[in-house]
Amino acid sequence: MTLTLAPWILAAVALMIMPYIFTSNSALTIMNQMWITVIFALAYNMLLGQGGMLSFGHAVYAGVGGFACMHIMNASDFFASFPLPVLPVFGGLFGAGLAMIVGSFSTRSAGTVFAMISLGVGELIAASSVIIVAFFGGEEGISGDRTYAMPFFGNEFLQQINVYYLTSFWVLLSAALMYLWSRTPVGRMANAVRDNPERAEFLGYSARWVRFYSFVASGFFAGIAGGLFAINYEILTEENLNTTSSGIILLVTFLGGVGFFFGPIIGAIVFTLVQTVLSLQTELWAFYAGSLFLATVMFFPGGLAGLLMMHVPAFKLGKARLLVRPYIKTLLPAAIGILGLCALVEMTFHVRHAAQGDNEMTLFWTTFDSHTLMPWLIAIAVTVVGIGIAKRTSPALKEAWSEANSAGDVS
Amino acid sequence: MELILVNLIDGLVTGLLLFMLSAGLTLIFSMMGVLNFAHASFYMLGAYFAYQISIALGFWVGLLIAPLIVGVLGAGVERYGLRRVHQYGHVPELIFTFGLALLIEELVQFVWGKNQMPYNIPEVLNFTAFSIAGNSIPAYKIFMIFISVAIFIGLLFVLTKTRVGMIIQAALSYPRTVESLGHNVPLIFMGVFGVGTALAGVAGVIAGPVLGTFPGMAFVLGSIVFVTIVIGGLGSLWGALVASLLIGWITTFAKSYNLAMSDVLNAIGISTPENLSDHALRDLWTVTSPQIADILPYVLMVLILIFRPAGLFGKRES
């Protein structure tokens, strides 16, 4: 038991000390966003990874939960008797309620029909946000003030750090609950139904009901993420419901890896970092994120988590150190080559889209004139040489890989 | 009466345009079982390529060449992307096309920027064909109708009357048998994907000047195309046609008649509440048909999926 508890205790400690390491306000904001995305991605993976249901409209459940929380926050007389930290529960309940309604007809099958219904319902509710102004607030959305709540042990949640600990508490609790859910008979049956619905039916389980339970539970946790979003940002708009948000969570989950419970956590952390840090550096961040996503789908369908787990056998065989040198020999030049390629992309973009006469650009801490030949030659040389070396050393890496993964004597 | 006629024509144009997109998609789906999320992105590429070509060589050259380029690109995507992902199953395939759609939008913004392109109707077709009670019908609309109908008849002929169509249809149901008869099934798949995306390209070339050529144009039509083929029945050409026309007419009529929900509710005997402004259901009372025109197809789709998951003309469940 102590062994399985270890990662959770570790996570709790990490969550506690994170604000002492990254003290700036922007870091807190990024971390808040990260943990909210973690809950949402885990909830999404409950459908996609564990239940085999591909949803194109899951932002709706988070969004509706968030909108409900915002209304509760604004209804001061009701909320005055509640401390703020319990608010996400209401978001969860609303998310689960909506999931119950939609799930009653959408969970009949998991395949294309489910995906299409989720898309249709998602579009429907996102479009309603302009029509049902009383609940969704039309185009400007609705905003609220989290400080109206009853103080929680004298805490009024005026500062980011208060919200950080609230979010951290919820991310830990939700992740633990979702993990426990995946260990329950229903969670286990969801896997069986994903892999072979006919056989699960034959064993006496209703595939439809198993899907329904997963769907509602996923809606609940998505709603919690929405409630936390409402607390953190104090505003919700149509953007929280639309297909773009639904698409992003699919991207995040798949990038992290759907086959493992912790996959979406990695995905959420990596994606939020890419989104926040990279978008400050370049306008083309979505292009890079899209390329990364496509590369993941094509070459590592297990996502980042799958990539990590591929190394477990080598570690178990005690041969992981065989991989270190070939990795450095191949991946380092490959990374440099890719950076060179990115430089070419950035320079092309600058030449095409910068204002007339604005020839100066700064890339990798060097400022140069993008209209002269020299930087282009350097970038092309770096790209060709980097990728060229990686190509030449990759057979050695492959060899080392099969050597490290084969049982036998360490040579 | 005249207004009805005008709306019928407008709905027909919208519907047939939608058909051109959904015909390619339904072809791809029925062949390969892949719901290509990037289909509307190929439509967008068609419009942008045609715009770029039309600057140098004129609209008609664009109409010929742009779909060809799009088709070749589509075939390339199938050959080097989808075929690779296929081994992991259908869900990763769907996710792949989803990612592709995002990437194409970014690429288009990268090359052409975020603004709308000045891609216009060709001079030859820029006149009024005829007018009905003061409502002029531009010649370009008639041209769009002709192209779409020609494509429908052409597709139907190829698929049902020719040997190529027979092999394609057989490859859909029995790929292994067809393969063992000596046909190159992967090549057929690649060809069909290319033709499907080329059709999307044609739609883009034609719709670009009317609906606007901008980076969001794929997003606008992206999900409505799915709605169309789901309503029509996945993989059915006739279904795609009927559903496209249905959607075209429903949205056109809902937009042009300002039907208020309160009138409907009054008509069936429910009276408007006294103080509407703080009534809980006030949004329901004030909603009008132009407001909900764009979401009617989605309502229709969800209803169809609940009551007849195979769609109007579909034979299979999924």
XYZ file of C-alpha atoms in Angstrom:
729
model
C 0.000 0.000 0.000
C 2.834 2.361 0.822
C 4.178 1.808 -2.648
C 1.020 2.889 -4.441
C 0.537 5.845 -2.122
C 4.013 7.176 -2.844
C 3.243 9.025 -6.104
C 0.261 10.746 -4.516
C 2.224 11.919 -1.494
C 4.962 13.071 -3.838
C 2.419 14.971 -5.945
C 0.920 16.597 -2.834
C 4.343 17.736 -1.645
C 5.186 19.032 -5.120
C 1.935 20.987 -5.275
C 2.679 22.461 -1.829
C 6.184 23.679 -2.594
C 5.699 24.776 -6.202
C 4.764 28.375 -5.277
C 7.970 28.649 -3.244
C 10.047 27.727 -6.283
C 8.125 29.741 -8.873
C 7.164 32.814 -6.914
C 6.144 35.243 -9.637
C 2.503 36.050 -10.191
C 2.583 34.941 -13.805
C 3.970 31.571 -12.757
C 1.039 31.186 -10.366
C -1.379 32.018 -13.165
C 0.238 29.469 -15.447
C 0.127 26.814 -12.732
C -3.532 27.499 -11.990
C -4.322 27.103 -15.654
C -2.233 23.943 -15.728
C -4.017 22.222 -12.857
C -7.430 23.114 -14.260
C -6.396 21.644 -17.609
C -5.102 18.561 -15.788
C -8.522 17.884 -14.253
C -10.270 18.498 -17.561
C -7.858 16.305 -19.502
C -8.167 13.488 -16.965
C -11.937 13.720 -17.211
C -11.683 13.647 -20.979
C -9.407 10.633 -20.904
C -12.033 8.795 -18.876
C -14.024 8.793 -22.110
C -11.346 8.540 -24.759
C -8.675 6.418 -23.129
C -10.660 4.275 -20.762
C -14.019 4.078 -22.505
C -12.979 4.384 -26.145
C -15.455 7.201 -26.791
C -14.168 10.049 -28.913
C -15.967 13.246 -27.964
C -15.778 16.411 -30.041
C -17.878 18.505 -27.691
C -16.578 17.924 -24.216
C -15.914 21.576 -23.469
C -19.667 21.910 -23.100
C -19.755 20.009 -19.808
C -16.924 22.014 -18.330
C -18.465 25.203 -19.680
C -21.945 24.566 -18.336
C -20.478 23.632 -14.952
C -18.523 26.862 -14.987
C -21.505 28.978 -15.961
C -23.567 27.366 -13.198
C -20.836 28.127 -10.658
C -20.703 31.705 -11.841
C -24.442 32.090 -11.278
C -24.154 30.571 -7.804
C -21.264 32.926 -7.077
C -23.411 35.879 -8.124
C -26.478 34.757 -6.174
C -25.090 36.291 -3.021
C -27.832 35.301 -0.558
C -27.398 31.616 -1.354
C -23.686 31.666 -1.594
C -23.058 33.688 1.554
C -23.495 30.523 3.589
C -21.081 28.469 1.494
C -17.295 28.594 1.556
C -15.749 29.035 -1.888
C -13.782 25.756 -1.957
C -16.971 23.685 -2.197
C -18.224 25.628 -5.203
C -16.676 23.314 -7.843
C -18.891 20.498 -6.533
C -21.869 22.381 -7.923
C -20.086 22.767 -11.236
C -19.542 19.033 -11.192
C -23.174 18.339 -10.448
C -24.328 20.536 -13.321
C -21.801 18.954 -15.667
C -22.967 15.488 -14.610
C -26.611 16.508 -14.991
C -26.083 17.651 -18.557
C -24.034 14.533 -19.273
C -26.927 12.449 -17.976
C -29.335 14.062 -20.421
C -27.002 13.832 -23.417
C -25.658 10.434 -22.409
C -29.145 8.979 -22.304
C -29.163 8.934 -26.095
C -25.544 9.327 -27.159
C -23.933 6.361 -25.397
C -25.731 3.711 -27.424
C -22.582 3.178 -29.426
C -19.028 4.345 -29.038
C -18.031 4.706 -32.653
C -18.665 7.339 -35.252
C -22.240 7.926 -34.131
C -21.106 8.899 -30.654
C -18.442 11.207 -32.051
C -20.966 12.889 -34.326
C -23.614 13.300 -31.630
C -21.020 14.838 -29.335
C -20.078 17.247 -32.105
C -23.706 18.140 -32.812
C -24.622 18.654 -29.175
C -21.467 20.660 -28.627
C -22.232 22.986 -31.531
C -25.835 23.237 -30.427
C -25.027 24.344 -26.893
C -22.213 26.636 -28.010
C -24.605 28.320 -30.440
C -27.278 28.597 -27.737
C -24.941 30.777 -25.726
C -25.858 33.655 -28.022
C -29.569 32.906 -27.780
C -30.083 31.949 -24.137
C -28.759 35.201 -22.755
C -30.172 34.664 -19.256
C -27.836 31.729 -18.601
C -24.880 32.239 -20.958
C -24.821 36.021 -21.018
C -24.722 36.336 -24.790
C -21.547 37.412 -26.508
C -19.858 39.093 -23.571
C -20.404 36.088 -21.302
C -20.947 36.452 -17.570
C -18.546 37.546 -14.913
C -18.578 37.320 -11.134
C -16.676 38.038 -7.953
C -15.308 35.163 -5.926
C -14.899 37.229 -2.776
C -18.640 37.273 -2.079
C -18.362 33.809 -0.584
C -18.267 33.129 3.117
C -14.614 33.438 4.184
C -12.939 30.090 4.485
C -10.950 30.077 7.745
C -10.630 33.823 7.359
C -9.481 33.464 3.786
C -11.233 35.705 1.284
C -9.414 34.521 -1.847
C -8.230 37.955 -2.787
C -4.870 36.771 -4.019
C -3.663 34.368 -6.664
C -1.877 32.259 -4.081
C -5.153 31.484 -2.291
C -6.684 30.352 -5.545
C -3.568 28.324 -6.238
C -3.990 26.247 -3.106
C -7.692 25.835 -3.754
C -6.960 24.570 -7.263
C -4.164 22.345 -6.007
C -6.468 20.782 -3.442
C -9.041 20.056 -6.137
C -6.564 18.711 -8.654
C -5.231 16.249 -6.119
C -8.684 15.207 -4.939
C -10.122 14.874 -8.456
C -7.126 12.970 -9.756
C -7.298 10.579 -6.801
C -11.037 10.079 -7.233
C -10.674 9.511 -10.964
C -7.866 7.038 -10.323
C -10.021 5.179 -7.803
C -12.895 5.254 -10.296
C -10.724 3.568 -12.902
C -10.116 0.762 -10.357
C -13.796 0.158 -9.625
C -15.708 -2.574 -11.473
C -17.376 0.091 -13.629
C -14.032 1.599 -14.537
C -12.648 -1.826 -15.347
C -15.686 -2.731 -17.406
C -15.263 0.503 -19.366
C -11.965 -0.903 -20.624
C -13.624 -4.192 -21.513
C -16.416 -2.407 -23.371
C -13.864 -0.279 -25.210
C -11.971 -3.318 -26.421
C -14.846 -5.649 -27.204
C -18.431 -4.552 -26.542
C -19.954 -7.802 -27.830
C -17.977 -9.923 -25.448
C -18.740 -7.616 -22.537
C -22.432 -7.882 -23.352
C -22.106 -11.629 -23.463
C -20.654 -11.617 -19.964
C -23.862 -9.968 -18.811
C -22.813 -6.323 -18.666
C -24.764 -3.738 -20.566
C -22.224 -1.929 -22.708
C -24.556 1.002 -22.935
C -24.890 1.427 -19.177
C -21.161 1.104 -18.635
C -20.606 3.846 -21.210
C -23.315 5.934 -19.628
C -21.711 5.746 -16.167
C -18.314 6.693 -17.601
C -19.870 9.545 -19.523
C -21.655 10.978 -16.482
C -18.579 10.630 -14.278
C -16.509 12.341 -16.948
C -19.092 15.122 -17.153
C -18.884 15.521 -13.377
C -15.122 16.026 -13.322
C -15.245 18.246 -16.398
C -17.779 20.350 -14.487
C -15.366 20.610 -11.567
C -12.706 21.901 -13.954
C -15.261 24.421 -15.229
C -16.077 25.537 -11.678
C -12.393 26.083 -10.964
C -12.133 28.043 -14.207
C -14.962 30.277 -12.997
C -13.200 30.839 -9.658
C -9.816 31.480 -11.261
C -10.789 33.775 -14.119
C -14.091 35.161 -12.777
C -15.446 35.292 -16.323
C -16.885 32.738 -18.731
C -17.763 33.274 -22.363
C -18.837 31.352 -25.422
C -15.187 30.405 -25.832
C -15.485 27.991 -22.922
C -18.099 26.013 -24.830
C -17.069 26.048 -28.461
C -15.471 23.411 -30.650
C -12.044 24.984 -30.395
C -11.957 24.341 -26.653
C -13.238 20.816 -27.183
C -10.571 20.285 -29.808
C -7.809 21.591 -27.572
C -8.651 19.179 -24.787
C -8.568 16.320 -27.275
C -5.168 17.550 -28.412
C -3.882 17.842 -24.846
C -5.078 14.384 -23.873
C -3.758 12.658 -26.951
C -0.423 14.467 -26.767
C 0.034 13.244 -23.205
C -1.051 9.731 -24.032
C -4.456 8.123 -23.715
C -3.247 4.676 -22.786
C -2.034 5.613 -19.316
C -3.760 7.243 -16.402
C -1.028 9.834 -15.941
C -0.765 10.568 -19.686
C -3.211 13.492 -19.711
C -1.393 15.052 -16.751
C 1.825 15.207 -18.765
C -0.138 16.445 -21.771
C -1.800 19.239 -19.801
C 1.502 20.398 -18.291
C 3.390 20.320 -21.591
C 0.606 21.940 -23.567
C 0.009 24.737 -21.059
C 3.730 25.483 -21.071
C 3.804 25.499 -24.868
C 0.734 27.703 -24.943
C 1.877 30.233 -22.369
C 5.653 30.321 -22.745
C 5.963 29.711 -26.469
C 3.144 32.064 -27.375
C 5.132 34.867 -25.729
C 8.116 34.040 -27.946
C 6.488 33.535 -31.316
C 3.278 34.193 -33.154
C 3.565 30.795 -34.750
C 3.156 28.780 -31.546
C -0.064 27.147 -32.769
C 1.775 26.008 -35.878
C 4.440 24.307 -33.796
C 1.845 22.838 -31.431
C -0.076 21.480 -34.425
C 3.065 19.962 -35.942
C 3.980 18.374 -32.608
C 0.474 16.959 -32.337
C 0.531 15.515 -35.844
C 3.964 14.006 -35.280
C 2.652 12.412 -32.094
C -0.321 10.855 -33.848
C 1.832 9.540 -36.661
C 4.854 8.245 -34.803
C 3.950 7.842 -31.127
C 0.287 6.932 -30.820
C 0.927 6.295 -27.127
C 1.707 9.967 -26.645
C 4.403 11.310 -24.350
C 3.406 8.872 -21.621
C 3.761 6.000 -24.063
C 7.189 7.294 -25.024
C 8.240 7.308 -21.376
C 6.831 3.875 -20.683
C 8.718 2.430 -23.660
C 11.849 2.816 -21.574
C 10.620 0.787 -18.623
C 11.767 -2.584 -20.014
C 15.279 -1.268 -20.574
C 15.382 -0.017 -16.992
C 14.067 -3.308 -15.681
C 16.770 -5.142 -17.582
C 19.315 -2.773 -16.145
C 20.467 -1.764 -19.605
C 19.171 1.784 -19.743
C 22.679 3.200 -19.594
C 23.397 1.606 -22.967
C 20.993 4.126 -24.461
C 22.546 7.278 -23.059
C 25.368 7.719 -25.551
C 23.388 6.880 -28.729
C 20.611 9.187 -27.480
C 22.999 12.093 -27.136
C 24.561 11.320 -30.499
C 21.223 11.294 -32.333
C 18.796 13.469 -30.407
C 21.100 16.412 -29.800
C 21.887 17.020 -33.492
C 18.225 16.311 -34.337
C 17.103 18.958 -31.849
C 19.621 21.443 -33.240
C 18.481 20.652 -36.778
C 14.837 21.185 -35.814
C 15.716 24.501 -34.186
C 17.411 25.470 -37.446
C 14.254 24.558 -39.309
C 12.205 26.660 -36.884
C 14.582 29.558 -37.511
C 13.956 29.222 -41.249
C 10.208 29.205 -40.642
C 10.406 32.256 -38.389
C 12.563 34.136 -40.884
C 10.231 33.338 -43.759
C 7.324 34.549 -41.647
C 9.176 37.734 -40.762
C 10.070 38.482 -44.376
C 6.475 37.947 -45.474
C 4.552 39.625 -42.697
C 6.699 42.227 -40.940
C 5.973 45.889 -41.602
C 7.664 47.500 -44.586
C 11.232 48.530 -43.807
C 11.270 46.536 -40.573
C 14.105 44.200 -41.439
C 15.490 43.623 -37.971
C 14.464 40.494 -36.156
C 15.588 38.800 -32.968
C 15.933 35.055 -32.840
C 17.705 32.966 -30.217
C 18.999 36.117 -28.537
C 20.662 37.449 -31.678
C 19.392 40.391 -33.658
C 19.986 40.414 -37.384
C 18.626 41.658 -40.682
C 16.259 39.057 -42.142
C 16.724 40.486 -45.647
C 20.416 39.612 -45.913
C 21.839 36.325 -47.085
C 24.057 35.429 -44.128
C 21.407 34.392 -41.525
C 19.687 32.253 -44.141
C 22.890 30.447 -44.997
C 23.601 29.831 -41.309
C 20.085 28.544 -40.641
C 20.153 26.254 -43.663
C 23.590 24.940 -42.711
C 22.490 24.252 -39.124
C 19.370 22.462 -40.319
C 21.105 20.309 -42.915
C 24.064 19.413 -40.725
C 21.931 18.735 -37.623
C 19.424 16.503 -39.341
C 22.162 14.914 -41.435
C 24.123 13.833 -38.371
C 20.942 12.560 -36.719
C 20.174 10.508 -39.809
C 23.629 8.974 -39.875
C 23.627 8.044 -36.210
C 20.070 6.755 -36.042
C 20.951 3.161 -37.137
C 23.334 2.999 -34.181
C 20.506 4.196 -31.935
C 18.190 1.533 -33.291
C 20.798 -1.093 -32.621
C 21.360 0.153 -29.108
C 17.609 0.180 -28.558
C 17.123 -3.439 -29.524
C 20.213 -4.366 -27.528
C 18.871 -2.572 -24.445
C 15.494 -4.224 -24.756
C 16.659 -7.767 -25.265
C 17.114 -10.000 -22.294
C 20.644 -11.312 -22.064
C 23.972 -10.455 -20.632
C 25.031 -6.896 -20.290
C 28.002 -6.678 -22.567
C -45.045 33.730 -53.852
C -42.087 35.384 -55.595
C -40.228 35.435 -52.303
C -40.698 31.697 -51.966
C -39.198 31.209 -55.420
C -36.213 33.397 -54.605
C -35.671 31.498 -51.372
C -35.946 28.210 -53.206
C -33.175 29.273 -55.571
C -30.996 30.617 -52.764
C -31.487 27.447 -50.752
C -30.682 25.374 -53.816
C -27.392 27.210 -54.310
C -26.422 26.808 -50.649
C -27.488 23.194 -50.665
C -25.664 22.269 -53.848
C -22.496 23.917 -52.601
C -22.781 21.869 -49.446
C -23.360 18.830 -51.603
C -20.100 19.337 -53.450
C -18.264 19.249 -50.145
C -20.200 16.352 -48.700
C -19.995 14.295 -51.896
C -16.212 14.118 -51.554
C -16.436 13.382 -47.857
C -19.057 10.691 -48.252
C -16.963 9.096 -50.985
C -13.950 9.015 -48.681
C -16.001 7.748 -45.777
C -17.738 4.981 -47.628
C -14.459 3.824 -49.128
C -12.114 4.007 -46.215
C -14.304 4.476 -43.184
C -12.396 7.647 -42.397
C -14.381 10.670 -41.367
C -11.957 13.199 -42.727
C -12.051 16.160 -40.369
C -9.743 18.102 -42.631
C -12.159 17.937 -45.551
C -13.233 21.551 -45.221
C -9.558 22.493 -45.003
C -9.044 21.134 -48.504
C -11.995 23.262 -49.545
C -10.202 26.263 -48.099
C -6.990 25.327 -49.877
C -8.952 25.144 -53.121
C -10.167 28.686 -52.656
C -6.720 30.053 -51.801
C -4.960 28.262 -54.643
C -7.604 29.428 -57.090
C -7.211 32.975 -55.834
C -3.449 32.838 -56.288
C -3.775 31.364 -59.777
C -6.553 33.734 -60.794
C -4.274 36.720 -60.173
C -1.876 35.528 -62.820
C -3.959 33.419 -65.183
C -7.598 34.236 -64.543
C -10.523 32.489 -62.890
C -11.040 29.698 -65.412
C -7.485 28.415 -65.254
C -7.857 28.444 -61.453
C -11.040 26.406 -61.680
C -9.141 23.784 -63.650
C -5.813 23.699 -61.862
C -6.562 24.446 -58.200
C -8.678 21.306 -57.637
C -5.947 19.255 -59.291
C -3.326 20.575 -56.875
C -5.663 19.988 -53.946
C -6.340 16.444 -55.148
C -2.638 15.681 -55.446
C -2.062 17.088 -51.950
C -4.932 14.968 -50.652
C -3.509 11.841 -52.260
C -0.170 12.678 -50.668
C -1.785 13.041 -47.266
C -3.377 9.629 -47.689
C -0.176 8.003 -48.881
C 2.234 9.417 -46.312
C -0.047 10.257 -43.377
C -3.297 8.354 -43.131
C -1.934 5.055 -44.360
C 0.661 5.159 -41.646
C -1.871 5.977 -38.943
C -4.333 3.391 -40.236
C -2.568 0.560 -38.408
C -3.460 2.106 -35.035
C -7.210 2.053 -35.719
C -10.021 4.442 -36.553
C -9.826 6.785 -33.591
C -6.219 7.823 -34.260
C -7.193 8.271 -37.923
C -9.933 10.676 -36.952
C -7.586 12.470 -34.572
C -4.972 12.688 -37.306
C -7.348 14.452 -39.687
C -8.404 16.716 -36.839
C -4.806 17.736 -36.251
C -4.326 18.175 -39.981
C -7.241 20.617 -40.072
C -5.596 22.718 -37.363
C -2.252 22.642 -39.146
C -3.707 23.616 -42.530
C -5.437 26.606 -40.970
C -2.140 27.696 -39.421
C -0.310 27.160 -42.705
C -2.831 29.233 -44.616
C -2.421 32.035 -42.092
C 1.316 31.686 -42.404
C 1.319 32.088 -46.171
C -1.580 34.449 -46.813
C -2.083 36.209 -43.484
C -5.274 36.656 -41.531
C -7.161 39.031 -43.801
C -9.769 38.178 -46.365
C -8.402 37.803 -49.884
C -9.808 39.948 -52.732
C -10.963 36.904 -54.686
C -13.824 37.992 -56.897
C -16.413 36.623 -59.266
C -15.049 36.540 -62.861
C -16.110 39.464 -65.048
C -17.894 37.232 -67.551
C -20.339 36.020 -64.930
C -20.764 39.296 -63.094
C -24.240 40.189 -64.344
C -27.838 39.575 -63.420
C -29.256 36.495 -65.086
C -32.885 37.370 -64.435
C -34.944 38.911 -61.685
C -38.048 37.839 -59.843
C -40.238 40.621 -58.477
C -37.309 42.955 -57.974
C -34.980 40.284 -56.560
C -32.111 39.820 -58.968
C -30.564 36.396 -59.395
C -26.878 36.731 -60.349
C -25.568 34.632 -63.202
C -22.878 33.238 -60.902
C -25.534 31.443 -58.863
C -26.863 29.754 -61.967
C -23.298 28.778 -62.834
C -22.854 27.254 -59.362
C -26.025 25.231 -59.769
C -24.857 23.885 -63.130
C -21.432 22.848 -61.866
C -22.885 21.067 -58.824
C -25.495 19.210 -60.835
C -22.858 18.191 -63.371
C -20.668 16.826 -60.595
C -23.547 14.878 -59.079
C -24.495 13.276 -62.385
C -20.869 12.557 -63.202
C -20.223 10.885 -59.849
C -23.398 8.885 -60.010
C -22.533 7.698 -63.496
C -18.979 6.721 -62.604
C -19.983 4.934 -59.413
C -22.950 2.978 -60.726
C -22.375 2.478 -64.434
C -18.665 2.037 -64.999
C -16.152 -0.674 -64.235
C -14.085 1.693 -62.101
C -17.152 2.424 -60.004
C -17.843 -1.263 -59.615
C -14.344 -1.934 -58.338
C -14.563 1.034 -55.980
C -17.880 -0.121 -54.578
C -16.592 -3.655 -54.181
C -13.417 -2.464 -52.482
C -15.617 -0.781 -49.906
C -17.278 -3.989 -48.764
C -14.712 -6.652 -49.582
C -11.247 -5.090 -49.760
C -9.498 -8.457 -49.383
C -11.481 -10.145 -52.131
C -10.898 -7.252 -54.487
C -7.227 -7.315 -53.654
C -6.940 -11.012 -54.383
C -8.617 -10.416 -57.739
C -5.552 -8.439 -58.655
C -6.613 -4.859 -57.951
C -4.338 -2.547 -56.073
C -6.597 -1.591 -53.181
C -4.197 0.864 -51.487
C -3.865 2.666 -54.810
C -7.655 2.799 -55.143
C -7.867 4.266 -51.632
C -5.282 6.876 -52.491
C -7.113 7.734 -55.692
C -10.464 8.031 -53.981
C -9.004 10.230 -51.272
C -7.462 12.406 -53.961
C -10.704 12.668 -55.914
C -12.676 13.401 -52.733
C -10.368 16.206 -51.712
C -10.284 17.513 -55.292
C -14.080 17.789 -55.131
C -13.699 19.804 -51.945
C -11.220 21.917 -53.868
C -13.765 22.567 -56.633
C -16.263 23.686 -53.999
C -13.628 26.029 -52.616
C -12.821 27.536 -56.008
C -16.489 28.218 -56.632
C -17.508 29.301 -53.147
C -14.436 31.424 -52.463
C -15.645 34.533 -54.296
C -19.150 34.299 -52.774
C -18.574 33.252 -49.180
C -15.205 34.961 -48.827
C -11.681 33.568 -48.841
C -10.342 33.879 -45.291
C -8.531 31.565 -42.826
C -11.737 30.779 -40.921
C -13.664 29.581 -43.959
C -12.905 25.926 -43.245
C -14.008 26.304 -39.665
C -17.321 27.839 -40.705
C -18.248 24.891 -42.913
C -16.234 22.204 -41.122
C -18.892 20.803 -38.874
C -21.891 21.510 -41.109
C -20.407 19.117 -43.691
C -20.456 16.375 -41.098
C -23.978 17.207 -40.174
C -24.911 16.841 -43.825
C -23.447 13.411 -44.362
C -24.711 12.164 -41.006
C -28.246 13.289 -41.794
C -28.041 11.837 -45.282
C -26.662 8.547 -44.070
C -22.940 7.895 -43.992
C -21.658 6.805 -47.356
C -24.783 7.467 -49.400
C -24.468 9.825 -52.365
C -28.213 10.309 -52.686
C -28.434 10.902 -48.951
C -25.758 13.563 -49.181
C -27.703 15.297 -51.956
C -31.048 15.202 -50.131
C -29.519 16.293 -46.828
C -27.593 19.157 -48.439
C -30.712 20.477 -50.124
C -32.724 20.039 -46.927
C -30.175 22.011 -44.927
C -29.868 24.646 -47.634
C -33.605 25.242 -47.725
C -34.197 25.048 -43.976
C -31.569 27.657 -43.175
C -32.547 29.923 -46.067
C -36.226 29.919 -45.169
C -35.568 30.322 -41.443
C -33.412 33.342 -42.218
C -35.779 35.115 -44.564
C -38.978 34.763 -42.567
C -38.804 36.562 -39.263
C -40.815 34.072 -37.281
C -40.874 34.834 -33.557
C -41.251 32.075 -31.012
C -43.839 34.085 -29.084
C -46.123 34.082 -32.146
C -45.780 30.317 -32.434
C -46.502 29.825 -28.749
C -49.461 32.211 -28.898
C -50.809 30.356 -31.899
C -50.889 27.065 -30.033
C -52.725 28.711 -27.132
C -50.002 29.724 -24.688
C -50.259 33.377 -23.806
C -47.240 35.617 -23.343
C -46.461 36.213 -19.650
C -47.129 39.730 -18.366
C -43.729 40.812 -17.182
C -41.413 39.192 -19.692
C -38.255 41.009 -18.680
C -37.653 39.007 -15.504
C -39.326 35.804 -16.589
C -37.087 32.732 -16.281
C -37.863 31.605 -19.834
C -37.686 35.052 -21.407
C -35.082 33.941 -23.933
C -37.402 31.257 -25.193
C -40.104 33.852 -25.756
C -38.004 36.366 -27.595
C -36.144 33.953 -29.873
C -36.715 34.379 -33.624
C -36.143 32.055 -36.542
C -33.179 33.950 -38.098
C -31.444 33.643 -34.723
C -31.702 29.878 -34.668
C -31.325 29.307 -38.420
C -27.701 28.253 -38.101
C -28.323 25.731 -35.348
C -31.345 24.078 -36.967
C -29.152 21.603 -38.910
C -27.573 20.487 -35.635
C -30.971 20.000 -34.040
C -31.998 17.972 -37.063
C -28.846 15.893 -36.848
C -29.212 15.081 -33.167
C -32.846 14.109 -33.712
C -31.919 11.905 -36.666
C -29.145 10.235 -34.732
C -31.492 9.505 -31.857
C -34.323 8.086 -33.922
C -32.565 6.737 -36.991
C -28.828 6.402 -36.345
C -28.174 5.204 -39.888
C -29.368 8.521 -41.330
C -32.024 9.128 -43.984
C -30.532 6.938 -46.704
C -27.886 5.053 -44.789
C -27.684 1.313 -44.710
C -25.129 0.805 -41.991
C -25.123 1.964 -38.381
C -21.598 3.280 -38.344
